[in-house]
Coordinates of C-alpha atoms in Angstrom, one line a residue:
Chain A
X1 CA -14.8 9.4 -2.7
X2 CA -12.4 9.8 0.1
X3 CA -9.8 12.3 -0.2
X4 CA -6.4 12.2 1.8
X5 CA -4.0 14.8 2.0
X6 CA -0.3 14.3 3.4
X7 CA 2.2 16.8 4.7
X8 CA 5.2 17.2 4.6
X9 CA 6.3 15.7 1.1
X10 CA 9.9 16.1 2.7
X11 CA 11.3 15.5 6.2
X12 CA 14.6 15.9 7.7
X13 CA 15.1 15.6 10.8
X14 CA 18.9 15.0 13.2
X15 CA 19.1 11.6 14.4
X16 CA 17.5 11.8 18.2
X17 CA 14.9 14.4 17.9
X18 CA 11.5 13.7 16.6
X19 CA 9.3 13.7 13.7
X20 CA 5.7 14.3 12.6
X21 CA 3.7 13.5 9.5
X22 CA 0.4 15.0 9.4
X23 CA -2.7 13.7 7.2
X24 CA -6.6 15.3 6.6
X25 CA -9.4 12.7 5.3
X26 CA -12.3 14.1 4.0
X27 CA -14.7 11.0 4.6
X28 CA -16.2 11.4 8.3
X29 CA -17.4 7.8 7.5
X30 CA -13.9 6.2 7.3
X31 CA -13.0 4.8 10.5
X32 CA -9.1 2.9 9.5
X33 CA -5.9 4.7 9.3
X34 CA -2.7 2.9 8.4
X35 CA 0.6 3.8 8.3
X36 CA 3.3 2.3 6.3
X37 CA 6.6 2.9 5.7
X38 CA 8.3 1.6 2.3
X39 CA 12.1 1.8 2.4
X40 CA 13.9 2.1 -1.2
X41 CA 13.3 -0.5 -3.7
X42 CA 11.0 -2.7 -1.0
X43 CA 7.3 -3.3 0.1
X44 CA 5.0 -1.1 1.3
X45 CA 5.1 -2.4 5.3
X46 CA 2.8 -1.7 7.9
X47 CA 4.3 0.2 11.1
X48 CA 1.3 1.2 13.4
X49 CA -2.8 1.5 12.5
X50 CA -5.2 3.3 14.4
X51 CA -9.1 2.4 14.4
X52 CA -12.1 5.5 15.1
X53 CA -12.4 4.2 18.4
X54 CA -9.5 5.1 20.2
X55 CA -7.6 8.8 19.6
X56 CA -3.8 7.7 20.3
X57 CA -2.2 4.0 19.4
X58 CA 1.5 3.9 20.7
X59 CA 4.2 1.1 19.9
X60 CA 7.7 1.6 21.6
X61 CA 9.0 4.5 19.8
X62 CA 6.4 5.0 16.8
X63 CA 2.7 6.7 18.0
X64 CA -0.6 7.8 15.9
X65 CA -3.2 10.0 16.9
X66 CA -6.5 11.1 15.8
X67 CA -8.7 13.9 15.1
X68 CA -12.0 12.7 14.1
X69 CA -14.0 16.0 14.3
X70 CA -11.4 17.8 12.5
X71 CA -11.1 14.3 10.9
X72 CA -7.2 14.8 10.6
X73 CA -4.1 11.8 12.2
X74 CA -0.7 12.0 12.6
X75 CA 2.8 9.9 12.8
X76 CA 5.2 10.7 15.6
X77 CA 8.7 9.0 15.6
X78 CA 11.1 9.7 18.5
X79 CA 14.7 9.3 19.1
X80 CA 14.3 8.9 15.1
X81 CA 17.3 6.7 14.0
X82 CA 18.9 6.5 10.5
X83 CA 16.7 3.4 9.8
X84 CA 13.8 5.5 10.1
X85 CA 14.4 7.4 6.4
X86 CA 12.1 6.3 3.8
X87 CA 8.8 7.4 2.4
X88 CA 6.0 7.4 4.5
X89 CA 2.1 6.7 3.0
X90 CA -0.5 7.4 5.3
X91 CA -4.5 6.1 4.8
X92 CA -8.2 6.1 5.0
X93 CA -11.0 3.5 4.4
X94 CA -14.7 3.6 5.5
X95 CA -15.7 0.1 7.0
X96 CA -16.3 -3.0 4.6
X97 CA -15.0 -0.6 1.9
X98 CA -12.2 -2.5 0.0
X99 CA -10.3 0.4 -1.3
X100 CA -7.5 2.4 1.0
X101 CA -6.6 5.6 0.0
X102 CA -3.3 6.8 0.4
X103 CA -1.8 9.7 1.1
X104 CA 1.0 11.4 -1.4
X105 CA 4.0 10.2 0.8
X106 CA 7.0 12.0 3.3
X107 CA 10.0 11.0 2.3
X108 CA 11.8 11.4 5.7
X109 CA 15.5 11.3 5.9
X110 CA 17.4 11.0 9.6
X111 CA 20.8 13.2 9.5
X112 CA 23.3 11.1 11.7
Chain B
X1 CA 3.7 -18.5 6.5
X2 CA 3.3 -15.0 7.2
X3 CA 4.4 -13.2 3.8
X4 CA 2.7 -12.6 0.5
X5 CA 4.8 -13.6 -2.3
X6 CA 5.3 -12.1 -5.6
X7 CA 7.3 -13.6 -9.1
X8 CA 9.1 -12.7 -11.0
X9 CA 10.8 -9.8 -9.5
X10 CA 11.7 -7.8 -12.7
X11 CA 10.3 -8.5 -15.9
X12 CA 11.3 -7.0 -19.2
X13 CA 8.4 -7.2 -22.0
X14 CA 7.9 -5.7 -25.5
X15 CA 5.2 -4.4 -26.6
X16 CA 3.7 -6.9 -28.6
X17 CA 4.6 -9.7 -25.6
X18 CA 2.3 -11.9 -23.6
X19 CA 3.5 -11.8 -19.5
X20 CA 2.3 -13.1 -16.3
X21 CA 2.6 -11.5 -12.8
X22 CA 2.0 -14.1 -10.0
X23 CA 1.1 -13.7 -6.4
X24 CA 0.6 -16.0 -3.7
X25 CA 0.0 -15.7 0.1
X26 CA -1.4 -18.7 2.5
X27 CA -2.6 -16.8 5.5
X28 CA -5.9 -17.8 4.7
X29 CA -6.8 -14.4 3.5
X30 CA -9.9 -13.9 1.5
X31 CA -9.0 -11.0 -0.2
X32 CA -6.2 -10.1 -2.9
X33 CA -5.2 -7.1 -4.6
X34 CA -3.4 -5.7 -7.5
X35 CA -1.2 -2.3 -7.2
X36 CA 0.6 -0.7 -9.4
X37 CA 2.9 1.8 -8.7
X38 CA 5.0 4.6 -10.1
X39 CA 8.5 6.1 -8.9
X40 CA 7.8 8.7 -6.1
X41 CA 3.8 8.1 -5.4
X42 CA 1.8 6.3 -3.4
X43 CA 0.3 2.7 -4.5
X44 CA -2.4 2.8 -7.0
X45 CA -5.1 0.6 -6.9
X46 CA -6.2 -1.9 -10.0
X47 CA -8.3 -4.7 -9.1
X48 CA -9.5 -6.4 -5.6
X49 CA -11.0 -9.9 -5.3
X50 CA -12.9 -10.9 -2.6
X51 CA -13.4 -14.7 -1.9
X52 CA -12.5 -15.3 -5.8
X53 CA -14.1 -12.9 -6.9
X54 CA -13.4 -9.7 -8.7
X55 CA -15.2 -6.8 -6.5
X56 CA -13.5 -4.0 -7.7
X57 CA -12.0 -2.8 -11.0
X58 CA -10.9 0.8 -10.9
X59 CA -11.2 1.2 -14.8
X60 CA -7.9 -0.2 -15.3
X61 CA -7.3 -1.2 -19.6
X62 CA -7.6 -4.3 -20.8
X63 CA -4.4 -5.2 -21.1
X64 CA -4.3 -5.9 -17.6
X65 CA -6.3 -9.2 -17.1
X66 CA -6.6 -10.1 -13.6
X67 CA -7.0 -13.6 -12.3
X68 CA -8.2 -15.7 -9.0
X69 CA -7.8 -19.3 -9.5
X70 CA -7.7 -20.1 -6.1
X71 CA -7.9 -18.3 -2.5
X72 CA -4.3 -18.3 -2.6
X73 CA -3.2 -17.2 -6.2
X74 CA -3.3 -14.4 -8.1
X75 CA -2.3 -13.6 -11.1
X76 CA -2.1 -10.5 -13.5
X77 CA -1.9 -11.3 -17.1
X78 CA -0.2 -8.7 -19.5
X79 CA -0.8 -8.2 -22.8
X80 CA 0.2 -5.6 -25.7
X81 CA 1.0 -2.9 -22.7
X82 CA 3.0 0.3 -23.1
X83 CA 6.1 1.9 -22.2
X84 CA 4.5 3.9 -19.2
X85 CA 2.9 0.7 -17.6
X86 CA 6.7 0.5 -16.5
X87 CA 6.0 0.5 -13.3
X88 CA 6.5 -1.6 -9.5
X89 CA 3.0 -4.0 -9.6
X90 CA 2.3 -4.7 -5.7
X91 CA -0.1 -7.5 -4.5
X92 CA -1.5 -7.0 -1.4
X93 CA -4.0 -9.6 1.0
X94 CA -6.1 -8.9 3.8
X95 CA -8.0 -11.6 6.0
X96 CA -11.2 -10.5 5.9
X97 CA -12.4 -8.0 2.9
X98 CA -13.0 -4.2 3.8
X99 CA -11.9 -4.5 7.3
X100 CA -8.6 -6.1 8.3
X101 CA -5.1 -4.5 7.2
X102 CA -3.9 -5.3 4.1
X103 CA -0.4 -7.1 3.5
X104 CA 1.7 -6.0 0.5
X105 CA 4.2 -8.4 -1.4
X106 CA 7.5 -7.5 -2.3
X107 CA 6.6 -6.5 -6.1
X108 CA 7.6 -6.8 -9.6
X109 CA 9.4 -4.6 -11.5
X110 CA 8.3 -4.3 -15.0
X111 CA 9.9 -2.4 -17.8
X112 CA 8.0 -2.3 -20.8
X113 CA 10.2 -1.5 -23.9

């Protein structure tokens, strides 16, 4: 079965700069990657995905990209703000496979 | 309505207690999921149904009964459990099975004496 690996399991980072949450799938057949961010207490919510097809998927400050032949994808955040810190869960599904697998988590926290 | 909802929001059981977990979205999606998850890791899955009907069990005990009754509803039935099932329990939906992003509710929190 698919396999994902997620690094770092801790982030800080100062308020402004950037940050970057790296992931390796082991499944060269899965072709979804989600991203979601669960803040303290709350859901599990979906920031950005990114499909096989394209290698970069941007939305305002938030941006994934992806590796398929060294089958790794990663979160950027710029300008990171305090409402950025929470964990972060990363994943991998093959097409018309049901089951996501996630990622261990980055718990990211912003330093104002 | 754009949200999947979850009740109750905590529940408290004993051991030997009968409980319900409920979940309802009306997106029109055809697939609903049960999650459980633990303090510190990532979402676990338990149980998928797709159009009504159960698709995957990931070898979850039987004390966790899942439910479909209708393409909106989903319920998780609870029975005899133990302290570490204490745990958040997530539903999730997606539109289409196996290839549309799946939607997570806001959970319950269940503490298991």
């Amino acid at each position: 079965g698919e396999n994902v690996e997620q690094h770092p399991s801790t982030l800080s980072v100062q308020e402004g700069d950037s940050a970057v949450i790296k992931c390796t799938y082991s499944d060269s057949a899965s072709n979804y990657f989600p991203w979601y961010k669960q803040e303290l207490g709350k859901r599990p919510q979906l920031i950005i995905d990114i499909r096989s097809n394209v290698g970069e998927k941007k939305d305002q400050r938030i941006a994934v990209t992806l590796n398929k032949t060294a089958k790794h994808f990663s979160l950027h955040i710029t300008e990171t703000q305090p409402e950025d810190s929470a964990v972060y869960f990363c994943a991998a599904r093959n097409f018309g496979n049901e089951k996501l697998t996630f990622g261990t988590g980055t718990r990211l926290t912003i330093i104002p | 309505d754009t949200e999947v909802t979850q009740t109750p929001k905590h529940l408290v059981m004993g051991m030997t207690n009968k409980k319900s977990l409920k979940c309802e979205q009306h997106m029109g999606h055809r697939a609903m999921y049960w999650y459980k998850q633990k303090a510190k890791k990532p979402p676990e899955l338990m149980f998928v149904y797709s159009y009504e009907k159960l698709s995957i069990n990931e070898s979850v005990p039987s004390r966790f009964s899942p439910e479909c009754p209708n393409s909106s509803l989903l319920n998780l039935h609870l029975h005899a459990l133990q302290p570490e099932d204490s745990a958040l329990y997530l539903c999730a939906s997606s539109q289409v099975p196996g290839t549309d992003t799946q939607y997570f509710g806001p959970g319950t929190r269940l503490t298991v004496l």
